[in-house]
């Protein structure tokens, strides 16, 4: 059957279904929709209405790009997926409050696909999981709801997403894609499918497990490296040494890796390592380095808040009811994504000290921030830097770089630059 699907890929008659139209699914659906008939499915009916109107609130895809995807349709009806021959699942894989993998979206998506699966179809997963998850968790769900047998009636693939929210340079088509399949034929079909849109090429892994493992260690590696420089930042602070100056000096060596300290949030680096450690613990192995890196990075928000309070005390500010402005709530600069933003750790710790905290972020959706964190965002027109005792530049949005901090830095106010983007002479401390 895979041979037939490859022929359909070649003559552009294949019908593709993308399940989940968020930061990962929508750009992928748009790219495929330039060549193939694509049915984009999402359970959020408001999201479907928004996309049908030609708008994307995540800002990952422009109106022009949406319009260029001529063969892409949007739906929230399961029945509309019955004609699909290759399903691509791109739903979130978050963690719960106990740092355990939350596979509910993945399982629900598999149930949906299982209900409309036909003989010979291929189901490709792009969501980040631990090695073995596709075949151990998703496949049984597909079998149960389809009544068919894996690798006999239907097949699976895994091709990890590499979307970087807010990045306008590295897009779906020019990021090399790791691909895999549940047998040789399906692997070759999955490879041909992605090769049709990925100009950067593909890497065919030997198995689904290898592809799953490759994805989860990409972000775990970054997490550990950032944890190392975060620990250095804490150490150098005790020595009264500027960390960024140290990194700049060390960076003159050709093989020094240019990582910088900071908050580690978002849906990838701050989450993916827990999928790997979950599997490790299940196998009876204690992953010491990975978990140590997670502890360091998860504690950076509290560290920043405490450093700010110490600096305010040195300048004789009364901490209780002190007014503090936090600039930024998204997990990274120039991006509206607030998922797993560790800025909230700074805010919560300052609240514990009794500070009165305001948050300004021109990129974040106020309704989303209110729903997710219970915070009312400050309106830009109400901003008065002079009225605050302390300011934390938490996210390096372009808009914040243009603010005039010079006057307040001279009047006893405390400025903590988490991102290290302001001139050193203007700030009281930085990571």
Short mmCIF file of C-alpha atoms in Angstrom, two decimals:
data_model
loop_
_atom_site.label_atom_id
_atom_site.label_comp_id
_atom_site.label_asym_id
_atom_site.label_seq_id
_atom_site.Cartn_x
_atom_site.Cartn_y
_atom_site.Cartn_z
CA UNK A 1 0.00 0.00 0.00
CA UNK A 2 2.91 2.35 0.72
CA UNK A 3 3.95 2.04 -2.93
CA UNK A 4 0.55 3.39 -3.93
CA UNK A 5 0.90 6.25 -1.47
CA UNK A 6 4.35 7.10 -2.86
CA UNK A 7 2.85 7.23 -6.36
CA UNK A 8 0.15 9.58 -5.07
CA UNK A 9 2.82 11.76 -3.46
CA UNK A 10 4.63 11.88 -6.77
CA UNK A 11 1.55 12.89 -8.78
CA UNK A 12 0.32 15.23 -5.98
CA UNK A 13 -2.98 13.38 -5.51
CA UNK A 14 -2.37 12.33 -1.89
CA UNK A 15 -4.71 13.77 0.77
CA UNK A 16 -2.97 14.85 3.99
CA UNK A 17 -4.57 15.54 7.35
CA UNK A 18 -2.80 17.72 9.95
CA UNK A 19 -4.19 17.19 13.45
CA UNK A 20 -3.61 20.26 15.62
CA UNK A 21 -3.17 23.72 14.11
CA UNK A 22 -0.94 25.46 16.62
CA UNK A 23 2.65 26.70 16.39
CA UNK A 24 3.75 23.42 14.78
CA UNK A 25 0.75 22.20 12.83
CA UNK A 26 -0.27 25.37 11.02
CA UNK A 27 3.10 26.18 9.34
CA UNK A 28 3.36 22.52 8.30
CA UNK A 29 -0.18 22.44 6.90
CA UNK A 30 0.45 25.68 5.00
CA UNK A 31 3.64 24.32 3.45
CA UNK A 32 2.01 21.04 2.39
CA UNK A 33 -1.06 22.95 1.19
CA UNK A 34 1.01 24.62 -1.53
CA UNK A 35 1.32 21.25 -3.30
CA UNK A 36 -1.20 18.81 -1.87
CA UNK A 37 -4.79 18.77 -0.70
CA UNK A 38 -4.55 19.25 3.07
CA UNK A 39 -7.29 19.07 5.68
CA UNK A 40 -6.23 20.96 8.80
CA UNK A 41 -8.11 19.76 11.87
CA UNK A 42 -8.36 21.39 15.29
CA UNK A 43 -10.84 20.82 18.13
CA UNK A 44 -10.93 24.58 18.81
CA UNK A 45 -13.76 25.92 16.65
CA UNK A 46 -12.64 29.51 17.28
CA UNK A 47 -9.22 28.65 15.88
CA UNK A 48 -10.87 27.24 12.76
CA UNK A 49 -12.95 30.41 12.29
CA UNK A 50 -9.85 32.55 12.75
CA UNK A 51 -7.87 30.61 10.14
CA UNK A 52 -10.75 30.60 7.67
CA UNK A 53 -10.80 34.39 7.99
CA UNK A 54 -7.13 34.42 6.95
CA UNK A 55 -5.59 35.34 10.30
CA UNK A 56 -3.14 33.54 12.63
CA UNK A 57 -2.93 34.84 16.22
CA UNK A 58 0.34 32.94 16.83
CA UNK A 59 1.97 35.16 14.16
CA UNK A 60 3.85 32.13 12.81
CA UNK A 61 2.14 32.43 9.43
CA UNK A 62 1.34 35.71 7.69
CA UNK A 63 -1.89 36.48 5.87
CA UNK A 64 0.00 36.27 2.59
CA UNK A 65 1.34 32.81 3.45
CA UNK A 66 -2.09 31.58 4.48
CA UNK A 67 -3.50 32.83 1.18
CA UNK A 68 -0.72 31.11 -0.79
CA UNK A 69 -1.72 27.69 0.53
CA UNK A 70 -4.43 27.13 -2.07
CA UNK A 71 -5.21 23.48 -1.26
CA UNK A 72 -5.54 23.83 2.51
CA UNK A 73 -8.94 23.48 4.18
CA UNK A 74 -9.78 23.89 7.88
CA UNK A 75 -12.27 21.90 9.93
CA UNK A 76 -13.26 20.87 13.45
CA UNK A 77 -15.43 17.99 12.19
CA UNK A 78 -13.96 14.49 12.52
CA UNK A 79 -16.03 13.24 9.59
CA UNK A 80 -14.14 15.57 7.24
CA UNK A 81 -11.01 13.49 7.86
CA UNK A 82 -12.32 10.26 6.32
CA UNK A 83 -10.71 10.96 2.94
CA UNK A 84 -7.26 11.49 4.48
CA UNK A 85 -4.56 8.96 3.60
CA UNK A 86 -1.63 10.33 5.60
CA UNK A 87 -2.30 11.82 9.03
CA UNK A 88 0.24 14.08 10.75
CA UNK A 89 -0.33 14.61 14.49
CA UNK A 90 1.07 17.89 15.85
CA UNK A 91 -0.66 18.32 19.19
CA UNK A 92 1.06 19.66 22.35
CA UNK A 93 2.82 17.27 24.74
CA UNK A 94 3.09 19.27 27.99
CA UNK A 95 3.96 18.20 31.53
CA UNK A 96 1.64 18.22 34.54
CA UNK A 97 2.15 19.99 37.88
CA UNK A 98 4.37 17.12 39.04
CA UNK A 99 6.67 17.41 35.98
CA UNK A 100 5.28 14.22 34.48
CA UNK A 101 4.44 13.85 30.76
CA UNK A 102 0.83 14.75 30.03
CA UNK A 103 -0.10 12.50 27.11
CA UNK A 104 -3.82 13.29 27.13
CA UNK A 105 -3.72 15.52 23.99
CA UNK A 106 -1.70 12.85 22.17
CA UNK A 107 -4.06 10.05 23.22
CA UNK A 108 -7.16 12.09 22.29
CA UNK A 109 -5.66 12.90 18.89
CA UNK A 110 -4.90 9.20 18.35
CA UNK A 111 -8.52 8.37 19.23
CA UNK A 112 -9.70 10.90 16.66
CA UNK A 113 -7.45 9.47 13.95
CA UNK A 114 -8.37 5.89 14.88
CA UNK A 115 -12.06 6.64 14.27
CA UNK A 116 -11.44 7.64 10.63
CA UNK A 117 -8.43 5.45 9.79
CA UNK A 118 -8.62 3.37 6.61
CA UNK A 119 -6.63 0.38 5.43
CA UNK A 120 -3.21 1.37 4.10
CA UNK A 121 -3.11 4.77 5.83
CA UNK A 122 0.00 6.14 7.56
CA UNK A 123 -0.10 8.09 10.83
CA UNK A 124 2.93 10.33 11.43
CA UNK A 125 3.58 11.86 14.84
CA UNK A 126 5.54 15.11 15.22
CA UNK A 127 4.83 15.82 18.89
CA UNK A 128 7.80 15.51 21.26
CA UNK A 129 7.66 12.25 23.23
CA UNK A 130 9.99 9.86 25.04
CA UNK A 131 11.57 7.00 23.05
CA UNK A 132 9.01 4.25 22.58
CA UNK A 133 5.91 6.39 23.16
CA UNK A 134 4.58 6.20 19.59
CA UNK A 135 4.54 2.41 19.51
CA UNK A 136 3.77 1.82 23.20
CA UNK A 137 1.06 4.45 23.75
CA UNK A 138 -0.28 5.77 20.43
CA UNK A 139 -0.39 2.58 18.36
CA UNK A 140 -2.63 0.65 20.82
CA UNK A 141 -5.09 3.56 20.77
CA UNK A 142 -5.11 3.56 16.96
CA UNK A 143 -5.70 -0.19 16.92
CA UNK A 144 -8.52 0.02 19.48
CA UNK A 145 -10.48 2.76 17.73
CA UNK A 146 -9.87 1.57 14.15
CA UNK A 147 -10.25 -2.16 14.74
CA UNK A 148 -7.18 -2.69 12.55
CA UNK A 149 -3.73 -4.17 13.06
CA UNK A 150 -0.53 -2.14 13.19
CA UNK A 151 1.97 -2.77 10.37
CA UNK A 152 -0.61 -4.91 8.59
CA UNK A 153 -3.61 -2.63 8.00
CA UNK A 154 -2.06 0.72 8.86
CA UNK A 155 1.45 2.09 9.48
CA UNK A 156 3.12 4.79 11.55
CA UNK A 157 5.96 7.24 11.26
CA UNK A 158 7.69 9.75 13.48
CA UNK A 159 9.20 13.03 12.30
CA UNK A 160 10.01 15.38 15.17
CA UNK A 161 9.03 19.02 14.81
CA UNK A 162 11.78 21.62 14.87
CA UNK A 163 9.69 24.78 14.91
CA UNK A 164 11.28 27.73 16.70
CA UNK A 165 8.41 30.14 17.61
CA UNK A 166 9.02 33.68 16.41
CA UNK A 167 11.94 32.68 14.17
CA UNK A 168 11.39 34.10 10.68
CA UNK A 169 14.65 32.70 9.31
CA UNK A 170 14.39 29.02 10.20
CA UNK A 171 11.08 27.84 8.75
CA UNK A 172 9.53 24.47 7.96
CA UNK A 173 10.99 24.20 4.46
CA UNK A 174 14.59 25.11 5.31
CA UNK A 175 15.07 23.06 8.50
CA UNK A 176 16.47 19.58 7.92
CA UNK A 177 13.88 16.97 8.88
CA UNK A 178 14.45 13.71 10.74
CA UNK A 179 12.00 11.07 9.48
CA UNK A 180 11.22 7.44 10.30
CA UNK A 181 8.66 4.71 9.73
CA UNK A 182 7.34 1.56 11.38
CA UNK A 183 8.70 -0.61 8.55
CA UNK A 184 10.92 -0.10 5.50
CA UNK A 185 8.11 0.79 3.09
CA UNK A 186 6.39 3.27 5.40
CA UNK A 187 9.76 4.86 6.25
CA UNK A 188 10.49 5.43 2.57
CA UNK A 189 6.99 6.86 2.04
CA UNK A 190 7.34 9.25 4.98
CA UNK A 191 10.73 10.30 3.63
CA UNK A 192 9.33 10.99 0.15
CA UNK A 193 6.47 12.99 1.63
CA UNK A 194 8.70 15.38 3.57
CA UNK A 195 11.31 15.58 0.82
CA UNK A 196 8.60 17.08 -1.38
CA UNK A 197 8.49 20.26 0.75
CA UNK A 198 11.76 20.35 2.75
CA UNK A 199 14.43 22.11 0.70
CA UNK A 200 17.04 21.48 3.42
CA UNK A 201 16.64 17.73 2.98
CA UNK A 202 15.78 14.85 5.30
CA UNK A 203 17.58 12.38 7.53
CA UNK A 204 16.03 8.90 7.50
CA UNK A 205 16.46 7.35 10.95
CA UNK A 206 16.65 3.59 11.32
CA UNK A 207 13.59 3.39 13.57
CA UNK A 208 10.84 5.40 15.20
CA UNK A 209 12.58 5.08 18.57
CA UNK A 210 15.80 6.57 17.20
CA UNK A 211 13.88 9.54 15.78
CA UNK A 212 12.01 10.04 19.07
CA UNK A 213 15.27 9.93 21.03
CA UNK A 214 16.97 12.35 18.64
CA UNK A 215 14.25 14.93 19.18
CA UNK A 216 14.16 14.72 22.95
CA UNK A 217 17.95 15.04 23.35
CA UNK A 218 18.17 18.10 21.06
CA UNK A 219 16.45 20.27 23.65
CA UNK A 220 17.84 18.37 26.63
CA UNK A 221 21.35 19.20 25.42
CA UNK A 222 20.48 22.90 25.21
CA UNK A 223 18.87 22.76 28.64
CA UNK A 224 22.00 21.32 30.24
CA UNK A 225 24.28 23.84 28.53
CA UNK A 226 22.11 26.75 29.66
CA UNK A 227 22.02 25.31 33.18
CA UNK A 228 25.82 25.35 33.21
CA UNK A 229 26.02 29.06 32.36
CA UNK A 230 23.17 29.81 34.79
CA UNK A 231 25.19 28.17 37.54
CA UNK A 232 28.23 30.19 36.45
CA UNK A 233 26.10 33.34 36.66
CA UNK A 234 25.24 32.57 40.29
CA UNK A 235 28.86 31.80 41.11
CA UNK A 236 30.26 34.89 39.39
CA UNK A 237 27.67 37.06 41.12
CA UNK A 238 29.18 35.99 44.44
CA UNK A 239 32.60 36.97 43.09
CA UNK A 240 31.34 40.31 41.77
CA UNK A 241 32.32 39.33 38.23
CA UNK A 242 30.18 40.18 35.19
CA UNK A 243 29.14 36.87 33.62
CA UNK A 244 28.59 38.25 30.14
CA UNK A 245 32.10 39.72 30.10
CA UNK A 246 33.49 36.32 31.11
CA UNK A 247 31.53 34.59 28.34
CA UNK A 248 32.68 37.17 25.81
CA UNK A 249 36.31 36.55 26.77
CA UNK A 250 35.94 32.75 26.77
CA UNK A 251 34.13 32.95 23.42
CA UNK A 252 37.34 34.03 21.71
CA UNK A 253 38.36 30.36 21.71
CA UNK A 254 37.26 28.63 18.50
CA UNK A 255 35.44 25.71 20.16
CA UNK A 256 33.75 27.52 23.06
CA UNK A 257 29.94 27.12 22.89
CA UNK A 258 28.12 30.49 22.99
CA UNK A 259 25.36 29.79 25.53
CA UNK A 260 24.06 32.59 27.75
CA UNK A 261 22.31 32.56 31.13
CA UNK A 262 18.60 33.22 31.38
CA UNK A 263 15.12 31.89 32.05
CA UNK A 264 14.35 28.57 30.36
CA UNK A 265 10.68 28.33 29.49
CA UNK A 266 8.52 27.62 26.50
CA UNK A 267 7.12 24.36 25.25
CA UNK A 268 10.41 22.71 24.28
CA UNK A 269 13.62 23.24 26.28
CA UNK A 270 11.84 23.60 29.62
CA UNK A 271 9.59 20.57 29.01
CA UNK A 272 11.28 17.96 26.80
CA UNK A 273 13.92 16.83 29.32
CA UNK A 274 11.15 15.63 31.64
CA UNK A 275 9.96 13.23 28.94
CA UNK A 276 13.41 11.67 28.82
CA UNK A 277 13.80 11.52 32.60
CA UNK A 278 10.31 9.99 32.92
CA UNK A 279 11.35 7.11 30.69
CA UNK A 280 14.71 6.79 32.46
CA UNK A 281 13.11 6.49 35.91
CA UNK A 282 10.59 3.99 34.51
CA UNK A 283 13.57 1.85 33.46
CA UNK A 284 15.16 2.14 36.90
CA UNK A 285 17.85 4.65 35.93
CA UNK A 286 18.40 7.91 37.81
CA UNK A 287 19.35 10.64 35.27
CA UNK A 288 21.48 12.85 37.51
CA UNK A 289 22.87 15.44 35.07
CA UNK A 290 19.58 16.02 33.26
CA UNK A 291 17.61 16.53 36.48
CA UNK A 292 20.33 18.73 37.97
CA UNK A 293 20.13 20.97 34.91
CA UNK A 294 16.36 21.16 35.26
CA UNK A 295 16.60 22.13 38.94
CA UNK A 296 19.06 24.92 38.20
CA UNK A 297 17.02 26.34 35.31
CA UNK A 298 13.69 26.05 37.12
CA UNK A 299 15.17 28.06 40.00
CA UNK A 300 16.39 31.04 38.00
CA UNK A 301 13.19 33.08 38.33
CA UNK A 302 13.36 32.92 42.13
CA UNK A 303 17.06 33.83 41.97
CA UNK A 304 16.33 36.94 39.86
CA UNK A 305 13.57 38.09 42.22
CA UNK A 306 15.80 37.67 45.27
CA UNK A 307 18.66 39.54 43.60
CA UNK A 308 16.33 42.42 42.77
CA UNK A 309 15.06 42.62 46.36
CA UNK A 310 18.62 42.64 47.74
CA UNK A 311 19.55 45.48 45.40
CA UNK A 312 16.44 47.43 46.43
CA UNK A 313 17.31 46.99 50.12
CA UNK A 314 20.83 48.33 49.45
CA UNK A 315 19.25 51.44 47.94
CA UNK A 316 17.02 51.74 51.03
CA UNK A 317 13.74 50.91 49.34
CA UNK A 318 10.97 49.58 51.56
CA UNK A 319 10.16 46.16 50.08
CA UNK A 320 6.59 45.72 51.31
CA UNK A 321 4.31 47.51 48.83
CA UNK A 322 7.29 48.50 46.68
CA UNK A 323 6.22 49.01 43.08
CA UNK A 324 7.98 46.69 40.64
CA UNK A 325 7.58 46.60 36.87
CA UNK A 326 8.25 43.36 35.01
CA UNK A 327 8.85 43.89 31.30
CA UNK A 328 7.71 40.84 29.37
CA UNK A 329 5.66 37.70 30.12
CA UNK A 330 6.14 35.65 26.93
CA UNK A 331 8.72 32.87 27.04
CA UNK A 332 10.97 34.56 24.47
CA UNK A 333 11.46 37.85 22.68
CA UNK A 334 9.29 39.13 19.82
CA UNK A 335 6.90 36.21 20.09
CA UNK A 336 3.37 36.00 21.58
CA UNK A 337 3.82 32.50 23.05
CA UNK A 338 3.24 32.51 26.82
CA UNK A 339 3.31 28.72 27.33
CA UNK A 340 5.46 27.68 30.29
CA UNK A 341 6.94 31.16 30.64
CA UNK A 342 9.29 31.20 33.62
CA UNK A 343 8.81 34.94 34.03
CA UNK A 344 5.89 33.95 36.23
CA UNK A 345 8.41 32.60 38.78
CA UNK A 346 9.89 36.10 39.15
CA UNK A 347 6.43 37.60 39.56
CA UNK A 348 5.28 35.02 42.11
CA UNK A 349 8.43 35.43 44.22
CA UNK A 350 8.11 39.23 44.21
CA UNK A 351 4.49 38.87 45.28
CA UNK A 352 5.69 36.70 48.19
CA UNK A 353 7.88 39.61 49.30
CA UNK A 354 4.81 41.85 49.30
CA UNK A 355 5.79 43.85 46.23
CA UNK A 356 3.14 45.41 44.00
CA UNK A 357 3.95 43.98 40.59
CA UNK A 358 2.83 45.30 37.23
CA UNK A 359 3.54 43.45 33.99
CA UNK A 360 3.86 45.02 30.54
CA UNK A 361 4.07 42.96 27.35
CA UNK A 362 3.04 44.34 23.94
CA UNK A 363 3.33 40.89 22.33
CA UNK A 364 1.19 38.84 24.70
CA UNK A 365 -2.57 38.47 24.39
CA UNK A 366 -4.07 40.05 27.57
CA UNK A 367 -6.94 37.53 27.67
CA UNK A 368 -4.54 34.58 27.44
CA UNK A 369 -2.32 36.00 30.19
CA UNK A 370 -5.35 36.56 32.41
CA UNK A 371 -6.60 33.02 31.80
CA UNK A 372 -3.21 31.32 32.18
CA UNK A 373 -1.62 33.33 35.00
CA UNK A 374 -4.40 35.49 36.49
CA UNK A 375 -2.49 38.67 35.63
CA UNK A 376 -3.96 41.88 34.22
CA UNK A 377 -1.39 43.29 31.81
CA UNK A 378 -0.46 46.95 32.09
CA UNK A 379 -1.48 48.99 29.06
CA UNK A 380 1.35 50.66 27.19
CA UNK A 381 -0.30 54.07 27.46
CA UNK A 382 -0.33 53.74 31.27
CA UNK A 383 3.42 53.12 31.50
CA UNK A 384 5.46 55.49 33.65
CA UNK A 385 8.92 54.14 34.40
CA UNK A 386 9.53 56.82 37.03
CA UNK A 387 6.75 55.47 39.24
CA UNK A 388 8.50 52.16 39.96
CA UNK A 389 11.06 51.31 42.62
CA UNK A 390 12.38 48.32 40.69
CA UNK A 391 12.28 47.18 37.08
CA UNK A 392 13.01 43.71 35.70
CA UNK A 393 13.71 43.46 31.98
CA UNK A 394 12.62 39.82 31.68
CA UNK A 395 12.04 39.50 27.91
CA UNK A 396 14.06 41.32 25.26
CA UNK A 397 11.23 42.53 23.05
CA UNK A 398 12.42 45.17 20.59
CA UNK A 399 9.98 47.65 22.10
CA UNK A 400 11.74 47.47 25.48
CA UNK A 401 15.17 48.15 24.03
CA UNK A 402 13.89 51.55 22.90
CA UNK A 403 12.69 52.65 26.36
CA UNK A 404 14.66 55.43 28.05
CA UNK A 405 16.11 53.91 31.24
CA UNK A 406 18.80 56.56 31.69
CA UNK A 407 16.80 58.93 33.90
CA UNK A 408 15.46 56.33 36.32
CA UNK A 409 18.87 54.67 36.65
CA UNK A 410 20.17 57.93 38.09
CA UNK A 411 17.36 58.35 40.63
CA UNK A 412 17.82 55.43 42.97
CA UNK A 413 15.65 53.00 41.04
CA UNK A 414 16.82 49.41 40.63
CA UNK A 415 17.06 47.83 37.17
CA UNK A 416 17.76 44.12 36.72
CA UNK A 417 18.47 43.07 33.12
CA UNK A 418 17.73 39.35 32.81
CA UNK A 419 18.56 39.28 29.10
CA UNK A 420 21.74 41.38 29.20
CA UNK A 421 20.65 43.67 26.36
CA UNK A 422 20.88 47.07 28.04
CA UNK A 423 24.14 49.03 28.42
CA UNK A 424 25.94 47.78 31.52
CA UNK A 425 26.20 51.27 33.01
CA UNK A 426 22.39 51.63 33.05
CA UNK A 427 21.60 48.53 35.08
CA UNK A 428 22.24 47.47 38.66
CA UNK A 429 22.73 43.82 37.79
CA UNK A 430 22.24 41.30 34.99
CA UNK A 431 22.52 37.56 34.56
#
